[in-house]
Amino acid sequence: MKATKKVTRIGILTGGGDCPGLNAVIRGVTKSALDNGITVIGILDGFEGLVEGKARELSNADVSGILAIGGTILGSSNKGDPFHWPIADSNGVISIHDRSEAAVRNYHAWKLDCLIGIGGDGTMHICNKLTMMGMNVVGVPKTIDNDLEATDLTFGHDSAVYVVSMALDRLHTTASSHHRVIVVEVMGRYAGWIALNGGLAGGADLILIPEIPFSYEKVYQKIKERELSGKRFSLVCVAEGAKELGGDLVLKGTDIKRHDPKQLGGIGEIVARKIEENTGRETRVTILGHTQRGGSPTPYDRILSTKFGAYAIQLAMKKKFGRMVALKGNEIKNVLIEDAISKQKLVQPDSQTLLTARQIGIGFGD
Ligand code: F6P
């Protein structure tokens, strides 16, 4: 694109796992783009649509009334990485191919001046590679896991934390009535932010996160200590990526079509069984799973998503390509996508939230 040409056509896609707030970003992007005379092409099913040429123009009517609706009107996929494209042969055997040329071809065929990619870590890696292939890209960070270092917060996280805290509130009363231990498994592959923030908000007694490998003895000890102080129930909030000291991640499967093939799940069941066997306390498990990804975004996420979407259009209009929108304190800023993907944001030992949780007596099994 010539330096003087104005941005008049943008493409927008939502990549990776969905989360509350995606529609609010699409709405923020589309409304401000149309207001500035920019045509918006909605690419369907994430990068799959970019490779396979599936898209439709978005009008004001398309984005009207979607602010509070979960999911994404564009569809998403965590299997459509153009650089890691699965193709099955006649025997169903899958091999991985590079279809990035097709993605670039469609970008030009649609006469796009910029692509707005909304997604998490995986999506930003793809956005960075497409930038290196000459595409004008602006990234918008989403993920319930909140594991992108370059932004103080990703939209979707607050909504997931809300689901966890609501679930813990409900489980609290039933655990207390029956004098039981209830283990709640939440999402969070490598980062424990959902378990930590959700557990803190919902009054968990033990929080097990990927960053702090736990010892079962310490878990039993905490439950017994509570009993001695007259608390005959306990709530344990465990991230799907939590693991025992010296142990491995608990997987329920693998899927080579995905960039990260590990499908996590099952640690909650194991923790619950071991607690029951070793403390004698009746124990139940609740797996929140995709309830954390679905449904309406919280007001905080609606506002953050709208700000992110509107700011992404400002970046596109200023031709600040190869950059990702980021929250820094209370300000929306931007960072190089390349820098955004260089480091994952994990719970650090000196995190104020972690220290606060420890100070009020929440156990981490360490
Ligand atoms: O990355 C977000 C996330 O919610 C992870 O915490 C979880 O492991 C993953 O998505 C599950 O993805 P799916 O079930 O869609 O494959």
JSON list of N, CA and C in Angstrom, two decimals, residues 67-104:
[
{"chain": "A", "resi": 67, "resn": "LEU", "atom": "N", "xyz": [-23.80, -5.90, 21.92]},
{"chain": "A", "resi": 67, "resn": "LEU", "atom": "CA", "xyz": [-22.88, -5.52, 23.01]},
{"chain": "A", "resi": 67, "resn": "LEU", "atom": "C", "xyz": [-22.88, -6.53, 24.16]},
{"chain": "A", "resi": 68, "resn": "ALA", "atom": "N", "xyz": [-24.06, -6.95, 24.57]},
{"chain": "A", "resi": 68, "resn": "ALA", "atom": "CA", "xyz": [-24.18, -7.79, 25.76]},
{"chain": "A", "resi": 68, "resn": "ALA", "atom": "C", "xyz": [-24.22, -9.28, 25.44]},
{"chain": "A", "resi": 69, "resn": "ILE", "atom": "N", "xyz": [-24.05, -9.62, 24.16]},
{"chain": "A", "resi": 69, "resn": "ILE", "atom": "CA", "xyz": [-24.19, -11.03, 23.77]},
{"chain": "A", "resi": 69, "resn": "ILE", "atom": "C", "xyz": [-22.82, -11.72, 23.73]},
{"chain": "A", "resi": 70, "resn": "GLY", "atom": "N", "xyz": [-22.74, -12.89, 24.36]},
{"chain": "A", "resi": 70, "resn": "GLY", "atom": "CA", "xyz": [-21.48, -13.64, 24.39]},
{"chain": "A", "resi": 70, "resn": "GLY", "atom": "C", "xyz": [-21.14, -14.20, 23.02]},
{"chain": "A", "resi": 71, "resn": "GLY", "atom": "N", "xyz": [-19.99, -14.90, 22.93]},
{"chain": "A", "resi": 71, "resn": "GLY", "atom": "CA", "xyz": [-19.58, -15.51, 21.66]},
{"chain": "A", "resi": 71, "resn": "GLY", "atom": "C", "xyz": [-19.14, -14.46, 20.65]},
{"chain": "A", "resi": 72, "resn": "THR", "atom": "N", "xyz": [-19.14, -14.85, 19.38]},
{"chain": "A", "resi": 72, "resn": "THR", "atom": "CA", "xyz": [-18.74, -13.94, 18.31]},
{"chain": "A", "resi": 72, "resn": "THR", "atom": "C", "xyz": [-19.63, -14.14, 17.11]},
{"chain": "A", "resi": 73, "resn": "ILE", "atom": "N", "xyz": [-20.19, -13.06, 16.58]},
{"chain": "A", "resi": 73, "resn": "ILE", "atom": "CA", "xyz": [-21.08, -13.19, 15.41]},
{"chain": "A", "resi": 73, "resn": "ILE", "atom": "C", "xyz": [-20.28, -13.66, 14.19]},
{"chain": "A", "resi": 74, "resn": "LEU", "atom": "N", "xyz": [-18.96, -13.58, 14.27]},
{"chain": "A", "resi": 74, "resn": "LEU", "atom": "CA", "xyz": [-18.13, -13.98, 13.11]},
{"chain": "A", "resi": 74, "resn": "LEU", "atom": "C", "xyz": [-17.74, -15.46, 13.17]},
{"chain": "A", "resi": 75, "resn": "GLY", "atom": "N", "xyz": [-17.92, -16.08, 14.32]},
{"chain": "A", "resi": 75, "resn": "GLY", "atom": "CA", "xyz": [-17.44, -17.46, 14.49]},
{"chain": "A", "resi": 75, "resn": "GLY", "atom": "C", "xyz": [-15.95, -17.44, 14.75]},
{"chain": "A", "resi": 76, "resn": "SER", "atom": "N", "xyz": [-15.45, -18.49, 15.39]},
{"chain": "A", "resi": 76, "resn": "SER", "atom": "CA", "xyz": [-14.02, -18.56, 15.70]},
{"chain": "A", "resi": 76, "resn": "SER", "atom": "C", "xyz": [-13.55, -20.00, 15.57]},
{"chain": "A", "resi": 77, "resn": "SER", "atom": "N", "xyz": [-12.24, -20.17, 15.56]},
{"chain": "A", "resi": 77, "resn": "SER", "atom": "CA", "xyz": [-11.71, -21.53, 15.49]},
{"chain": "A", "resi": 77, "resn": "SER", "atom": "C", "xyz": [-10.32, -21.54, 16.10]},
{"chain": "A", "resi": 78, "resn": "ASN", "atom": "N", "xyz": [-10.00, -22.61, 16.85]},
{"chain": "A", "resi": 78, "resn": "ASN", "atom": "CA", "xyz": [-8.61, -22.69, 17.31]},
{"chain": "A", "resi": 78, "resn": "ASN", "atom": "C", "xyz": [-7.84, -23.77, 16.54]},
{"chain": "A", "resi": 79, "resn": "LYS", "atom": "N", "xyz": [-8.36, -24.06, 15.32]},
{"chain": "A", "resi": 79, "resn": "LYS", "atom": "CA", "xyz": [-7.67, -25.06, 14.49]},
{"chain": "A", "resi": 79, "resn": "LYS", "atom": "C", "xyz": [-7.28, -24.49, 13.12]},
{"chain": "A", "resi": 80, "resn": "GLY", "atom": "N", "xyz": [-7.50, -23.20, 12.88]},
{"chain": "A", "resi": 80, "resn": "GLY", "atom": "CA", "xyz": [-7.30, -22.67, 11.52]},
{"chain": "A", "resi": 80, "resn": "GLY", "atom": "C", "xyz": [-6.03, -21.86, 11.33]},
{"chain": "A", "resi": 81, "resn": "ASP", "atom": "N", "xyz": [-4.96, -22.24, 12.04]},
{"chain": "A", "resi": 81, "resn": "ASP", "atom": "CA", "xyz": [-3.70, -21.50, 11.89]},
{"chain": "A", "resi": 81, "resn": "ASP", "atom": "C", "xyz": [-3.17, -21.67, 10.45]},
{"chain": "A", "resi": 82, "resn": "PRO", "atom": "N", "xyz": [-3.04, -20.57, 9.67]},
{"chain": "A", "resi": 82, "resn": "PRO", "atom": "CA", "xyz": [-2.59, -20.70, 8.27]},
{"chain": "A", "resi": 82, "resn": "PRO", "atom": "C", "xyz": [-1.21, -21.34, 8.15]},
{"chain": "A", "resi": 83, "resn": "PHE", "atom": "N", "xyz": [-0.38, -21.21, 9.22]},
{"chain": "A", "resi": 83, "resn": "PHE", "atom": "CA", "xyz": [0.98, -21.77, 9.18]},
{"chain": "A", "resi": 83, "resn": "PHE", "atom": "C", "xyz": [1.02, -23.21, 9.72]},
{"chain": "A", "resi": 84, "resn": "HIS", "atom": "N", "xyz": [-0.13, -23.68, 10.19]},
{"chain": "A", "resi": 84, "resn": "HIS", "atom": "CA", "xyz": [-0.20, -25.01, 10.81]},
{"chain": "A", "resi": 84, "resn": "HIS", "atom": "C", "xyz": [-1.56, -25.59, 10.43]},
{"chain": "A", "resi": 85, "resn": "TRP", "atom": "N", "xyz": [-1.74, -25.81, 9.11]},
{"chain": "A", "resi": 85, "resn": "TRP", "atom": "CA", "xyz": [-3.06, -26.14, 8.57]},
{"chain": "A", "resi": 85, "resn": "TRP", "atom": "C", "xyz": [-3.22, -27.66, 8.43]},
{"chain": "A", "resi": 86, "resn": "PRO", "atom": "N", "xyz": [-4.17, -28.24, 9.15]},
{"chain": "A", "resi": 86, "resn": "PRO", "atom": "CA", "xyz": [-4.30, -29.70, 9.08]},
{"chain": "A", "resi": 86, "resn": "PRO", "atom": "C", "xyz": [-5.09, -30.16, 7.84]},
{"chain": "A", "resi": 87, "resn": "ILE", "atom": "N", "xyz": [-4.52, -31.14, 7.13]},
{"chain": "A", "resi": 87, "resn": "ILE", "atom": "CA", "xyz": [-5.25, -31.72, 5.99]},
{"chain": "A", "resi": 87, "resn": "ILE", "atom": "C", "xyz": [-5.28, -33.24, 6.20]},
{"chain": "A", "resi": 88, "resn": "ALA", "atom": "N", "xyz": [-6.51, -33.80, 6.08]},
{"chain": "A", "resi": 88, "resn": "ALA", "atom": "CA", "xyz": [-6.65, -35.25, 6.26]},
{"chain": "A", "resi": 88, "resn": "ALA", "atom": "C", "xyz": [-6.56, -35.93, 4.90]},
{"chain": "A", "resi": 89, "resn": "ASP", "atom": "N", "xyz": [-5.79, -37.03, 4.79]},
{"chain": "A", "resi": 89, "resn": "ASP", "atom": "CA", "xyz": [-5.76, -37.77, 3.52]},
{"chain": "A", "resi": 89, "resn": "ASP", "atom": "C", "xyz": [-6.95, -38.74, 3.46]},
{"chain": "A", "resi": 90, "resn": "SER", "atom": "N", "xyz": [-7.02, -39.55, 2.40]},
{"chain": "A", "resi": 90, "resn": "SER", "atom": "CA", "xyz": [-8.19, -40.42, 2.22]},
{"chain": "A", "resi": 90, "resn": "SER", "atom": "C", "xyz": [-8.35, -41.44, 3.36]},
{"chain": "A", "resi": 91, "resn": "ASN", "atom": "N", "xyz": [-7.26, -41.70, 4.09]},
{"chain": "A", "resi": 91, "resn": "ASN", "atom": "CA", "xyz": [-7.36, -42.64, 5.22]},
{"chain": "A", "resi": 91, "resn": "ASN", "atom": "C", "xyz": [-7.63, -41.92, 6.53]},
{"chain": "A", "resi": 92, "resn": "GLY", "atom": "N", "xyz": [-7.83, -40.61, 6.43]},
{"chain": "A", "resi": 92, "resn": "GLY", "atom": "CA", "xyz": [-8.11, -39.84, 7.65]},
{"chain": "A", "resi": 92, "resn": "GLY", "atom": "C", "xyz": [-6.84, -39.45, 8.41]},
{"chain": "A", "resi": 93, "resn": "VAL", "atom": "N", "xyz": [-5.67, -39.72, 7.81]},
{"chain": "A", "resi": 93, "resn": "VAL", "atom": "CA", "xyz": [-4.42, -39.37, 8.49]},
{"chain": "A", "resi": 93, "resn": "VAL", "atom": "C", "xyz": [-4.15, -37.87, 8.24]},
{"chain": "A", "resi": 94, "resn": "ILE", "atom": "N", "xyz": [-3.90, -37.17, 9.34]},
{"chain": "A", "resi": 94, "resn": "ILE", "atom": "CA", "xyz": [-3.75, -35.71, 9.25]},
{"chain": "A", "resi": 94, "resn": "ILE", "atom": "C", "xyz": [-2.29, -35.32, 9.11]},
{"chain": "A", "resi": 95, "resn": "SER", "atom": "N", "xyz": [-2.01, -34.44, 8.14]},
{"chain": "A", "resi": 95, "resn": "SER", "atom": "CA", "xyz": [-0.67, -33.87, 8.05]},
{"chain": "A", "resi": 95, "resn": "SER", "atom": "C", "xyz": [-0.80, -32.35, 8.08]},
{"chain": "A", "resi": 96, "resn": "ILE", "atom": "N", "xyz": [0.27, -31.67, 8.48]},
{"chain": "A", "resi": 96, "resn": "ILE", "atom": "CA", "xyz": [0.23, -30.23, 8.70]},
{"chain": "A", "resi": 96, "resn": "ILE", "atom": "C", "xyz": [0.90, -29.49, 7.53]},
{"chain": "A", "resi": 97, "resn": "HIS", "atom": "N", "xyz": [0.22, -28.45, 7.03]},
{"chain": "A", "resi": 97, "resn": "HIS", "atom": "CA", "xyz": [0.72, -27.70, 5.87]},
{"chain": "A", "resi": 97, "resn": "HIS", "atom": "C", "xyz": [0.75, -26.20, 6.15]},
{"chain": "A", "resi": 98, "resn": "ASP", "atom": "N", "xyz": [1.50, -25.48, 5.33]},
{"chain": "A", "resi": 98, "resn": "ASP", "atom": "CA", "xyz": [1.56, -24.02, 5.42]},
{"chain": "A", "resi": 98, "resn": "ASP", "atom": "C", "xyz": [0.62, -23.42, 4.36]},
{"chain": "A", "resi": 99, "resn": "ARG", "atom": "N", "xyz": [-0.48, -22.79, 4.80]},
{"chain": "A", "resi": 99, "resn": "ARG", "atom": "CA", "xyz": [-1.43, -22.20, 3.83]},
{"chain": "A", "resi": 99, "resn": "ARG", "atom": "C", "xyz": [-1.39, -20.67, 3.92]},
{"chain": "A", "resi": 100, "resn": "SER", "atom": "N", "xyz": [-0.28, -20.13, 4.42]},
{"chain": "A", "resi": 100, "resn": "SER", "atom": "CA", "xyz": [-0.24, -18.68, 4.62]},
{"chain": "A", "resi": 100, "resn": "SER", "atom": "C", "xyz": [-0.35, -17.90, 3.32]},
{"chain": "A", "resi": 101, "resn": "GLU", "atom": "N", "xyz": [0.14, -18.48, 2.20]},
{"chain": "A", "resi": 101, "resn": "GLU", "atom": "CA", "xyz": [0.03, -17.78, 0.90]},
{"chain": "A", "resi": 101, "resn": "GLU", "atom": "C", "xyz": [-1.44, -17.55, 0.55]},
{"chain": "A", "resi": 102, "resn": "ALA", "atom": "N", "xyz": [-2.29, -18.54, 0.86]},
{"chain": "A", "resi": 102, "resn": "ALA", "atom": "CA", "xyz": [-3.73, -18.39, 0.57]},
{"chain": "A", "resi": 102, "resn": "ALA", "atom": "C", "xyz": [-4.32, -17.27, 1.41]},
{"chain": "A", "resi": 103, "resn": "ALA", "atom": "N", "xyz": [-3.86, -17.15, 2.65]},
{"chain": "A", "resi": 103, "resn": "ALA", "atom": "CA", "xyz": [-4.34, -16.07, 3.53]},
{"chain": "A", "resi": 103, "resn": "ALA", "atom": "C", "xyz": [-3.98, -14.71, 2.94]},
{"chain": "A", "resi": 104, "resn": "VAL", "atom": "N", "xyz": [-2.74, -14.58, 2.50]},
{"chain": "A", "resi": 104, "resn": "VAL", "atom": "CA", "xyz": [-2.27, -13.31, 1.92]},
{"chain": "A", "resi": 104, "resn": "VAL", "atom": "C", "xyz": [-3.04, -13.02, 0.62]}
]
